PDB file of N, CA and C in Angstrom:
ATOM      1  N   MET A   1     129.275 110.605  79.766  1.00 96.00           N
ATOM      2  CA  MET A   1     129.199 112.182  79.860  1.00 96.00           C
ATOM      3  C   MET A   1     128.357 112.847  80.791  1.00 96.00           C
ATOM      4  N   LEU A   2     128.569 113.480  81.224  1.00 98.00           N
ATOM      5  CA  LEU A   2     127.897 114.800  81.469  1.00 98.00           C
ATOM      6  C   LEU A   2     126.653 115.445  80.356  1.00 98.00           C
ATOM      7  N   TYR A   3     125.458 115.757  81.332  1.00 98.00           N
ATOM      8  CA  TYR A   3     124.161 116.205  80.786  1.00 98.00           C
ATOM      9  C   TYR A   3     123.838 117.157  81.461  1.00 98.00           C
ATOM     10  N   VAL A   4     124.084 118.156  81.105  1.00 98.00           N
ATOM     11  CA  VAL A   4     122.737 119.428  81.893  1.00 98.00           C
ATOM     12  C   VAL A   4     121.563 119.702  81.275  1.00 98.00           C
ATOM     13  N   ALA A   5     120.252 119.590  82.292  1.00 98.00           N
ATOM     14  CA  ALA A   5     119.257 119.921  82.436  1.00 98.00           C
ATOM     15  C   ALA A   5     118.863 121.166  83.163  1.00 98.00           C
ATOM     16  N   PHE A   6     118.228 122.318  82.018  1.00 98.00           N
ATOM     17  CA  PHE A   6     118.141 124.170  82.917  1.00 98.00           C
ATOM     18  C   PHE A   6     115.801 123.424  83.064  1.00 98.00           C
ATOM     19  N   LEU A   7     115.558 123.601  83.929  1.00 98.00           N
ATOM     20  CA  LEU A   7     114.337 123.281  84.381  1.00 98.00           C
ATOM     21  C   LEU A   7     113.888 124.942  84.945  1.00 98.00           C
ATOM     22  N   PRO A   8     113.201 125.261  84.104  1.00 98.00           N
ATOM     23  CA  PRO A   8     112.974 126.291  84.174  1.00 98.00           C
ATOM     24  C   PRO A   8     111.026 126.001  85.076  1.00 98.00           C
ATOM     25  N   ILE A   9     110.675 126.607  86.156  1.00 98.00           N
ATOM     26  CA  ILE A   9     109.360 126.969  86.971  1.00 98.00           C
ATOM     27  C   ILE A   9     108.905 127.836  85.509  1.00 98.00           C
ATOM     28  N   VAL A  10     107.320 126.426  85.396  1.00 98.00           N
ATOM     29  CA  VAL A  10     106.019 127.224  83.974  1.00 98.00           C
ATOM     30  C   VAL A  10     104.682 127.220  85.895  1.00 98.00           C
ATOM     31  N   ASP A  11     104.797 126.795  86.760  1.00 98.00           N
ATOM     32  CA  ASP A  11     103.744 126.780  87.497  1.00 98.00           C
ATOM     33  C   ASP A  11     104.349 125.918  89.118  1.00 98.00           C
ATOM     34  N   GLN A  12     104.246 128.330  89.654  1.00 97.00           N
ATOM     35  CA  GLN A  12     105.237 128.049  90.831  1.00 97.00           C
ATOM     36  C   GLN A  12     104.150 127.122  91.918  1.00 97.00           C
ATOM     37  N   GLU A  13     102.430 126.924  91.882  1.00 98.00           N
ATOM     38  CA  GLU A  13     101.867 126.511  92.443  1.00 98.00           C
ATOM     39  C   GLU A  13     102.462 124.917  92.524  1.00 98.00           C
ATOM     40  N   LEU A  14     102.418 124.093  91.181  1.00 98.00           N
ATOM     41  CA  LEU A  14     101.961 123.165  90.791  1.00 98.00           C
ATOM     42  C   LEU A  14     103.562 122.694  91.638  1.00 98.00           C
ATOM     43  N   ASN A  15     104.851 123.252  91.360  1.00 98.00           N
ATOM     44  CA  ASN A  15     105.911 123.260  91.714  1.00 98.00           C
ATOM     45  C   ASN A  15     106.342 123.263  93.469  1.00 98.00           C
ATOM     46  N   ALA A  16     105.566 123.798  93.743  1.00 98.00           N
ATOM     47  CA  ALA A  16     105.867 123.207  94.961  1.00 98.00           C
ATOM     48  C   ALA A  16     104.921 122.225  96.078  1.00 98.00           C
ATOM     49  N   LYS A  17     104.033 121.698  95.429  1.00 98.00           N
ATOM     50  CA  LYS A  17     103.499 121.071  95.443  1.00 98.00           C
ATOM     51  C   LYS A  17     104.064 119.813  95.577  1.00 98.00           C
ATOM     52  N   ILE A  18     104.822 119.558  94.682  1.00 98.00           N
ATOM     53  CA  ILE A  18     105.663 118.572  92.863  1.00 98.00           C
ATOM     54  C   ILE A  18     107.790 119.003  93.822  1.00 98.00           C
ATOM     55  N   ARG A  19     107.988 119.023  94.182  1.00 97.00           N
ATOM     56  CA  ARG A  19     109.197 119.832  94.561  1.00 97.00           C
ATOM     57  C   ARG A  19     109.715 118.591  95.354  1.00 97.00           C
ATOM     58  N   PRO A  20     109.125 117.900  97.192  1.00 98.00           N
ATOM     59  CA  PRO A  20     109.252 117.239  97.982  1.00 98.00           C
ATOM     60  C   PRO A  20     109.660 115.943  96.649  1.00 98.00           C
ATOM     61  N   ALA A  21     108.691 115.546  95.776  1.00 98.00           N
ATOM     62  CA  ALA A  21     108.993 113.991  94.667  1.00 98.00           C
ATOM     63  C   ALA A  21     110.170 114.825  94.028  1.00 98.00           C
ATOM     64  N   HIS A  22     110.472 115.728  93.818  1.00 98.00           N
ATOM     65  CA  HIS A  22     111.543 116.148  92.914  1.00 98.00           C
ATOM     66  C   HIS A  22     113.034 115.876  93.647  1.00 98.00           C
ATOM     67  N   LEU A  23     112.897 115.934  94.638  1.00 98.00           N
ATOM     68  CA  LEU A  23     113.710 116.334  95.552  1.00 98.00           C
ATOM     69  C   LEU A  23     114.907 114.859  96.236  1.00 98.00           C
ATOM     70  N   GLU A  24     113.360 113.635  95.961  1.00 98.00           N
ATOM     71  CA  GLU A  24     113.514 112.783  96.342  1.00 98.00           C
ATOM     72  C   GLU A  24     114.298 111.766  95.600  1.00 98.00           C
ATOM     73  N   TYR A  25     113.368 112.041  94.444  1.00 98.00           N
ATOM     74  CA  TYR A  25     113.781 111.879  93.071  1.00 98.00           C
ATOM     75  C   TYR A  25     115.477 112.178  92.865  1.00 98.00           C
ATOM     76  N   ILE A  26     116.230 112.972  92.575  1.00 98.00           N
ATOM     77  CA  ILE A  26     117.585 113.521  93.076  1.00 98.00           C
ATOM     78  C   ILE A  26     118.211 112.972  93.679  1.00 98.00           C
ATOM     79  N   ASN A  27     118.012 112.800  95.125  1.00 98.00           N
ATOM     80  CA  ASN A  27     119.225 112.753  96.156  1.00 98.00           C
ATOM     81  C   ASN A  27     118.625 111.080  95.473  1.00 98.00           C
ATOM     82  N   ASP A  28     117.986 109.953  95.432  1.00 98.00           N
ATOM     83  CA  ASP A  28     118.035 108.682  94.457  1.00 98.00           C
ATOM     84  C   ASP A  28     118.678 108.501  93.892  1.00 98.00           C
ATOM     85  N   LEU A  29     119.022 109.348  92.776  1.00 98.00           N
ATOM     86  CA  LEU A  29     119.944 109.506  91.446  1.00 98.00           C
ATOM     87  C   LEU A  29     121.392 109.669  92.050  1.00 98.00           C
ATOM     88  N   TYR A  30     121.644 111.233  93.343  1.00 98.00           N
ATOM     89  CA  TYR A  30     123.291 111.032  93.496  1.00 98.00           C
ATOM     90  C   TYR A  30     123.693 109.326  94.102  1.00 98.00           C
ATOM     91  N   ARG A  31     123.090 109.081  94.904  1.00 98.00           N
ATOM     92  CA  ARG A  31     122.655 107.359  95.747  1.00 98.00           C
ATOM     93  C   ARG A  31     123.095 107.110  94.293  1.00 98.00           C
ATOM     94  N   GLN A  32     123.049 106.584  93.273  1.00 98.00           N
ATOM     95  CA  GLN A  32     122.626 106.160  92.157  1.00 98.00           C
ATOM     96  C   GLN A  32     124.067 106.267  90.993  1.00 98.00           C
ATOM     97  N   ASP A  33     125.489 107.285  92.022  1.00 98.00           N
ATOM     98  CA  ASP A  33     126.098 107.774  90.248  1.00 98.00           C
ATOM     99  C   ASP A  33     125.171 108.231  89.548  1.00 98.00           C
ATOM    100  N   LYS A  34     124.425 108.641  89.088  1.00 98.00           N
ATOM    101  CA  LYS A  34     123.516 108.905  87.980  1.00 98.00           C
ATOM    102  C   LYS A  34     123.913 110.286  88.216  1.00 98.00           C
ATOM    103  N   VAL A  35     123.238 111.356  89.136  1.00 98.00           N
ATOM    104  CA  VAL A  35     123.249 112.776  89.280  1.00 98.00           C
ATOM    105  C   VAL A  35     125.214 113.335  89.850  1.00 98.00           C
ATOM    106  N   PHE A  36     125.879 114.307  89.480  1.00 97.00           N
ATOM    107  CA  PHE A  36     126.877 114.521  89.906  1.00 97.00           C
ATOM    108  C   PHE A  36     126.935 116.116  90.819  1.00 97.00           C
ATOM    109  N   MET A  37     126.165 117.336  90.413  1.00 97.00           N
ATOM    110  CA  MET A  37     125.304 118.312  90.903  1.00 97.00           C
ATOM    111  C   MET A  37     124.268 118.351  90.494  1.00 97.00           C
ATOM    112  N   ALA A  38     123.481 119.149  91.641  1.00 98.00           N
ATOM    113  CA  ALA A  38     122.141 120.046  90.772  1.00 98.00           C
ATOM    114  C   ALA A  38     122.202 120.936  92.686  1.00 98.00           C
ATOM    115  N   GLY A  39     120.577 121.343  91.494  1.00 98.00           N
ATOM    116  CA  GLY A  39     120.278 123.235  92.864  1.00 98.00           C
ATOM    117  C   GLY A  39     119.145 123.624  92.113  1.00 98.00           C
ATOM    118  N   PRO A  40     118.979 124.580  92.878  1.00 97.00           N
ATOM    119  CA  PRO A  40     118.075 126.310  91.810  1.00 97.00           C
ATOM    120  C   PRO A  40     118.364 126.833  91.770  1.00 97.00           C
ATOM    121  N   PHE A  41     118.119 127.754  91.327  1.00 98.00           N
ATOM    122  CA  PHE A  41     119.107 128.823  90.550  1.00 98.00           C
ATOM    123  C   PHE A  41     118.043 129.899  91.755  1.00 98.00           C
ATOM    124  N   THR A  42     119.269 130.935  92.199  1.00 97.00           N
ATOM    125  CA  THR A  42     118.746 132.044  93.073  1.00 97.00           C
ATOM    126  C   THR A  42     117.721 132.854  92.934  1.00 97.00           C
ATOM    127  N   ASP A  43     117.446 132.637  92.177  1.00 97.00           N
ATOM    128  CA  ASP A  43     116.156 133.804  91.521  1.00 97.00           C
ATOM    129  C   ASP A  43     114.980 133.598  91.657  1.00 97.00           C
ATOM    130  N   LYS A  44     114.902 131.841  91.870  1.00 94.00           N
ATOM    131  CA  LYS A  44     113.692 130.265  92.064  1.00 94.00           C
ATOM    132  C   LYS A  44     112.748 130.809  91.784  1.00 94.00           C
ATOM    133  N   GLN A  45     113.081 131.387  90.023  1.00 97.00           N
ATOM    134  CA  GLN A  45     112.706 130.326  88.906  1.00 97.00           C
ATOM    135  C   GLN A  45     112.940 129.934  88.406  1.00 97.00           C
ATOM    136  N   GLY A  46     113.071 128.385  88.795  1.00 97.00           N
ATOM    137  CA  GLY A  46     114.159 127.160  89.001  1.00 97.00           C
ATOM    138  C   GLY A  46     115.415 126.914  89.234  1.00 97.00           C
ATOM    139  N   GLY A  47     115.701 124.940  88.234  1.00 98.00           N
ATOM    140  CA  GLY A  47     117.336 125.107  89.294  1.00 98.00           C
ATOM    141  C   GLY A  47     117.722 124.268  88.053  1.00 98.00           C
ATOM    142  N   LEU A  48     118.942 123.945  88.004  1.00 98.00           N
ATOM    143  CA  LEU A  48     119.495 122.776  86.793  1.00 98.00           C
ATOM    144  C   LEU A  48     119.648 121.769  87.871  1.00 98.00           C
ATOM    145  N   VAL A  49     120.218 120.243  87.148  1.00 98.00           N
ATOM    146  CA  VAL A  49     120.321 119.078  88.096  1.00 98.00           C
ATOM    147  C   VAL A  49     121.563 118.861  86.292  1.00 98.00           C
ATOM    148  N   ILE A  50     123.078 118.342  86.878  1.00 98.00           N
ATOM    149  CA  ILE A  50     124.272 117.854  86.138  1.00 98.00           C
ATOM    150  C   ILE A  50     124.050 115.880  86.514  1.00 98.00           C
ATOM    151  N   TYR A  51     123.264 114.963  85.624  1.00 98.00           N
ATOM    152  CA  TYR A  51     122.925 113.816  85.132  1.00 98.00           C
ATOM    153  C   TYR A  51     124.553 112.841  84.531  1.00 98.00           C
ATOM    154  N   LYS A  52     124.809 111.903  85.131  1.00 98.00           N
ATOM    155  CA  LYS A  52     126.427 111.089  84.489  1.00 98.00           C
ATOM    156  C   LYS A  52     125.453 109.429  84.246  1.00 98.00           C
ATOM    157  N   ALA A  53     125.283 110.187  82.438  1.00 98.00           N
ATOM    158  CA  ALA A  53     125.428 108.981  81.966  1.00 98.00           C
ATOM    159  C   ALA A  53     125.533 108.058  80.991  1.00 98.00           C
ATOM    160  N   GLU A  54     125.547 107.996  80.580  1.00 97.00           N
ATOM    161  CA  GLU A  54     125.902 107.030  78.705  1.00 97.00           C
ATOM    162  C   GLU A  54     125.813 107.704  78.164  1.00 97.00           C
ATOM    163  N   SER A  55     124.139 107.998  77.694  1.00 97.00           N
ATOM    164  CA  SER A  55     124.142 108.401  76.689  1.00 97.00           C
ATOM    165  C   SER A  55     123.842 109.741  76.959  1.00 97.00           C
ATOM    166  N   LEU A  56     123.314 110.428  75.559  1.00 97.00           N
ATOM    167  CA  LEU A  56     121.611 111.335  76.187  1.00 97.00           C
ATOM    168  C   LEU A  56     120.341 110.268  75.572  1.00 97.00           C
ATOM    169  N   GLU A  57     120.677 109.601  75.344  1.00 98.00           N
ATOM    170  CA  GLU A  57     119.266 108.984  75.546  1.00 98.00           C
ATOM    171  C   GLU A  57     119.110 108.435  77.108  1.00 98.00           C
ATOM    172  N   GLU A  58     119.535 107.740  77.422  1.00 98.00           N
ATOM    173  CA  GLU A  58     119.671 107.822  79.111  1.00 98.00           C
ATOM    174  C   GLU A  58     119.353 108.626  79.709  1.00 98.00           C
ATOM    175  N   ALA A  59     120.213 109.671  79.676  1.00 98.00           N
ATOM    176  CA  ALA A  59     120.175 110.809  80.491  1.00 98.00           C
ATOM    177  C   ALA A  59     118.504 112.055  80.300  1.00 98.00           C
ATOM    178  N   ARG A  60     118.216 111.784  78.979  1.00 98.00           N
ATOM    179  CA  ARG A  60     116.812 111.474  78.314  1.00 98.00           C
ATOM    180  C   ARG A  60     115.468 111.446  79.839  1.00 98.00           C
ATOM    181  N   LYS A  61     116.101 110.542  78.959  1.00 98.00           N
ATOM    182  CA  LYS A  61     115.484 109.833  80.117  1.00 98.00           C
ATOM    183  C   LYS A  61     114.699 109.491  82.084  1.00 98.00           C
ATOM    184  N   LEU A  62     116.088 110.505  82.049  1.00 98.00           N
ATOM    185  CA  LEU A  62     115.850 110.127  84.264  1.00 98.00           C
ATOM    186  C   LEU A  62     116.142 111.283  83.985  1.00 98.00           C
ATOM    187  N   ALA A  63     115.674 112.334  82.986  1.00 98.00           N
ATOM    188  CA  ALA A  63     115.629 113.863  83.201  1.00 98.00           C
ATOM    189  C   ALA A  63     114.263 113.652  82.848  1.00 98.00           C
ATOM    190  N   GLU A  64     113.546 112.923  81.630  1.00 98.00           N
ATOM    191  CA  GLU A  64     112.768 113.469  82.095  1.00 98.00           C
ATOM    192  C   GLU A  64     111.490 112.507  82.854  1.00 98.00           C
ATOM    193  N   ALA A  65     111.975 111.684  83.515  1.00 98.00           N
ATOM    194  CA  ALA A  65     111.083 110.765  84.981  1.00 98.00           C
ATOM    195  C   ALA A  65     111.329 111.910  85.697  1.00 98.00           C
ATOM    196  N   ASP A  66     112.115 113.435  86.351  1.00 98.00           N
ATOM    197  CA  ASP A  66     111.783 114.198  86.939  1.00 98.00           C
ATOM    198  C   ASP A  66     110.631 114.476  87.473  1.00 98.00           C
ATOM    199  N   PRO A  67     109.757 113.597  88.982  1.00 98.00           N
ATOM    200  CA  PRO A  67     108.456 114.394  88.774  1.00 98.00           C
ATOM    201  C   PRO A  67     107.697 116.388  88.060  1.00 98.00           C
ATOM    202  N   VAL A  68     108.681 116.579  88.151  1.00 98.00           N
ATOM    203  CA  VAL A  68     108.488 117.921  87.707  1.00 98.00           C
ATOM    204  C   VAL A  68     108.288 118.379  86.768  1.00 98.00           C
ATOM    205  N   VAL A  69     109.166 117.488  86.023  1.00 98.00           N
ATOM    206  CA  VAL A  69     108.573 117.734  84.039  1.00 98.00           C
ATOM    207  C   VAL A  69     107.249 116.621  84.293  1.00 98.00           C
ATOM    208  N   VAL A  70     107.735 115.588  84.776  1.00 98.00           N
ATOM    209  CA  VAL A  70     106.151 115.092  84.192  1.00 98.00           C
ATOM    210  C   VAL A  70     104.311 115.340  84.836  1.00 98.00           C
ATOM    211  N   GLU A  71     105.090 115.827  86.071  1.00 98.00           N
ATOM    212  CA  GLU A  71     103.702 116.800  86.389  1.00 98.00           C
ATOM    213  C   GLU A  71     102.905 118.284  85.532  1.00 98.00           C
ATOM    214  N   GLY A  72     104.557 118.512  84.401  1.00 98.00           N
ATOM    215  CA  GLY A  72     104.429 120.071  83.931  1.00 98.00           C
ATOM    216  C   GLY A  72     104.345 120.608  84.782  1.00 98.00           C
ATOM    217  N   ALA A  73     105.264 121.264  86.079  1.00 98.00           N
ATOM    218  CA  ALA A  73     105.391 122.287  86.945  1.00 98.00           C
ATOM    219  C   ALA A  73     106.783 122.230  86.170  1.00 98.00           C
ATOM    220  N   ARG A  74     108.017 122.200  85.397  1.00 98.00           N
ATOM    221  CA  ARG A  74     108.454 122.703  84.882  1.00 98.00           C
ATOM    222  C   ARG A  74     108.947 122.738  83.053  1.00 98.00           C
ATOM    223  N   THR A  75     109.551 123.250  82.542  1.00 98.00           N
ATOM    224  CA  THR A  75     109.714 122.759  80.869  1.00 98.00           C
ATOM    225  C   THR A  75     111.731 122.037  81.191  1.00 98.00           C
ATOM    226  N   LEU A  76     111.708 121.417  80.234  1.00 98.00           N
ATOM    227  CA  LEU A  76     113.519 120.969  80.686  1.00 98.00           C
ATOM    228  C   LEU A  76     114.026 121.256  79.109  1.00 98.00           C
ATOM    229  N   GLU A  77     115.068 121.129  79.268  1.00 98.00           N
ATOM    230  CA  GLU A  77     116.322 121.520  78.478  1.00 98.00           C
ATOM    231  C   GLU A  77     116.797 120.800  78.649  1.00 98.00           C
ATOM    232  N   LEU A  78     117.687 119.590  77.962  1.00 98.00           N
ATOM    233  CA  LEU A  78     118.962 119.080  78.436  1.00 98.00           C
ATOM    234  C   LEU A  78     120.004 119.092  77.124  1.00 98.00           C
ATOM    235  N   ARG A  79     121.352 118.990  77.368  1.00 98.00           N
ATOM    236  CA  ARG A  79     122.725 119.618  76.832  1.00 98.00           C
ATOM    237  C   ARG A  79     123.402 118.479  77.267  1.00 98.00           C
ATOM    238  N   GLU A  80     124.365 117.812  76.410  1.00 97.00           N
ATOM    239  CA  GLU A  80     125.374 117.121  76.317  1.00 97.00           C
ATOM    240  C   GLU A  80     126.940 118.989  76.967  1.00 97.00           C
ATOM    241  N   TRP A  81     127.043 117.956  78.797  1.00 96.00           N
ATOM    242  CA  TRP A  81     127.172 119.174  78.367  1.00 96.00           C
ATOM    243  C   TRP A  81     129.559 118.739  79.120  1.00 96.00           C
ATOM    244  N   SER A  82     130.688 118.964  78.448  1.00 95.00           N
ATOM    245  CA  SER A  82     132.043 119.407  79.027  1.00 95.00           C
ATOM    246  C   SER A  82     133.106 120.146  79.114  1.00 95.00           C
ATOM    247  N   PRO A  83     133.014 119.927  80.543  1.00 92.00           N
ATOM    248  CA  PRO A  83     133.428 120.671  81.234  1.00 92.00           C
ATOM    249  C   PRO A  83     135.181 121.061  81.293  1.00 92.00           C
ATOM    250  N   LEU A  84     135.745 122.195  81.380  1.00 92.00           N
ATOM    251  CA  LEU A  84     137.247 122.492  80.589  1.00 92.00           C
ATOM    252  C   LEU A  84     137.845 121.343  82.249  1.00 92.00           C
ATOM    253  N   GLU A  85     138.948 121.300  82.248  1.00 91.00           N
ATOM    254  CA  GLU A  85     140.098 120.437  82.582  1.00 91.00           C
ATOM    255  C   GLU A  85     140.793 121.973  83.734  1.00 91.00           C
ATOM    256  N   LEU A  86     140.711 122.215  84.035  1.00 93.00           N
ATOM    257  CA  LEU A  86     141.187 123.460  85.223  1.00 93.00           C
ATOM    258  C   LEU A  86     142.025 122.526  86.426  1.00 93.00           C
ATOM    259  N   PRO A  87     143.797 124.011  86.342  1.00 94.00           N
ATOM    260  CA  PRO A  87     143.900 125.532  85.499  1.00 94.00           C
ATOM    261  C   PRO A  87     143.725 125.271  83.855  1.00 94.00           C
ATOM    262  N   LEU A  88     143.272 126.153  82.969  1.00 92.00           N
ATOM    263  CA  LEU A  88     144.621 125.966  81.692  1.00 92.00           C
ATOM    264  C   LEU A  88     145.620 126.299  81.660  1.00 92.00           C
ATOM    265  N   THR A  89     146.707 125.875  81.066  1.00 82.00           N
ATOM    266  CA  THR A  89     147.963 125.940  80.940  1.00 82.00           C
ATOM    267  C   THR A  89     148.012 127.232  80.044  1.00 82.00           C
TER     268      THR A  89
END
């Protein structure tokens, strides 16, 4: 299943400090096939990560272990996602 983590920034200064660890964390999970896609919003107010996980609990553990969440630079909203199979007939 896929799970979308919305990560709005709540502390810009702390986020800038923690961002390298965040990117390393996401990249490591991508290499483990636990992240489908990730990236910042163009308004620079946060970003999102799409996790691949067997359950919401697994996805929550992955998302809550992200350094930007652990350190309080960003908040977390996690939702299960069911993408459409496109094109529709």
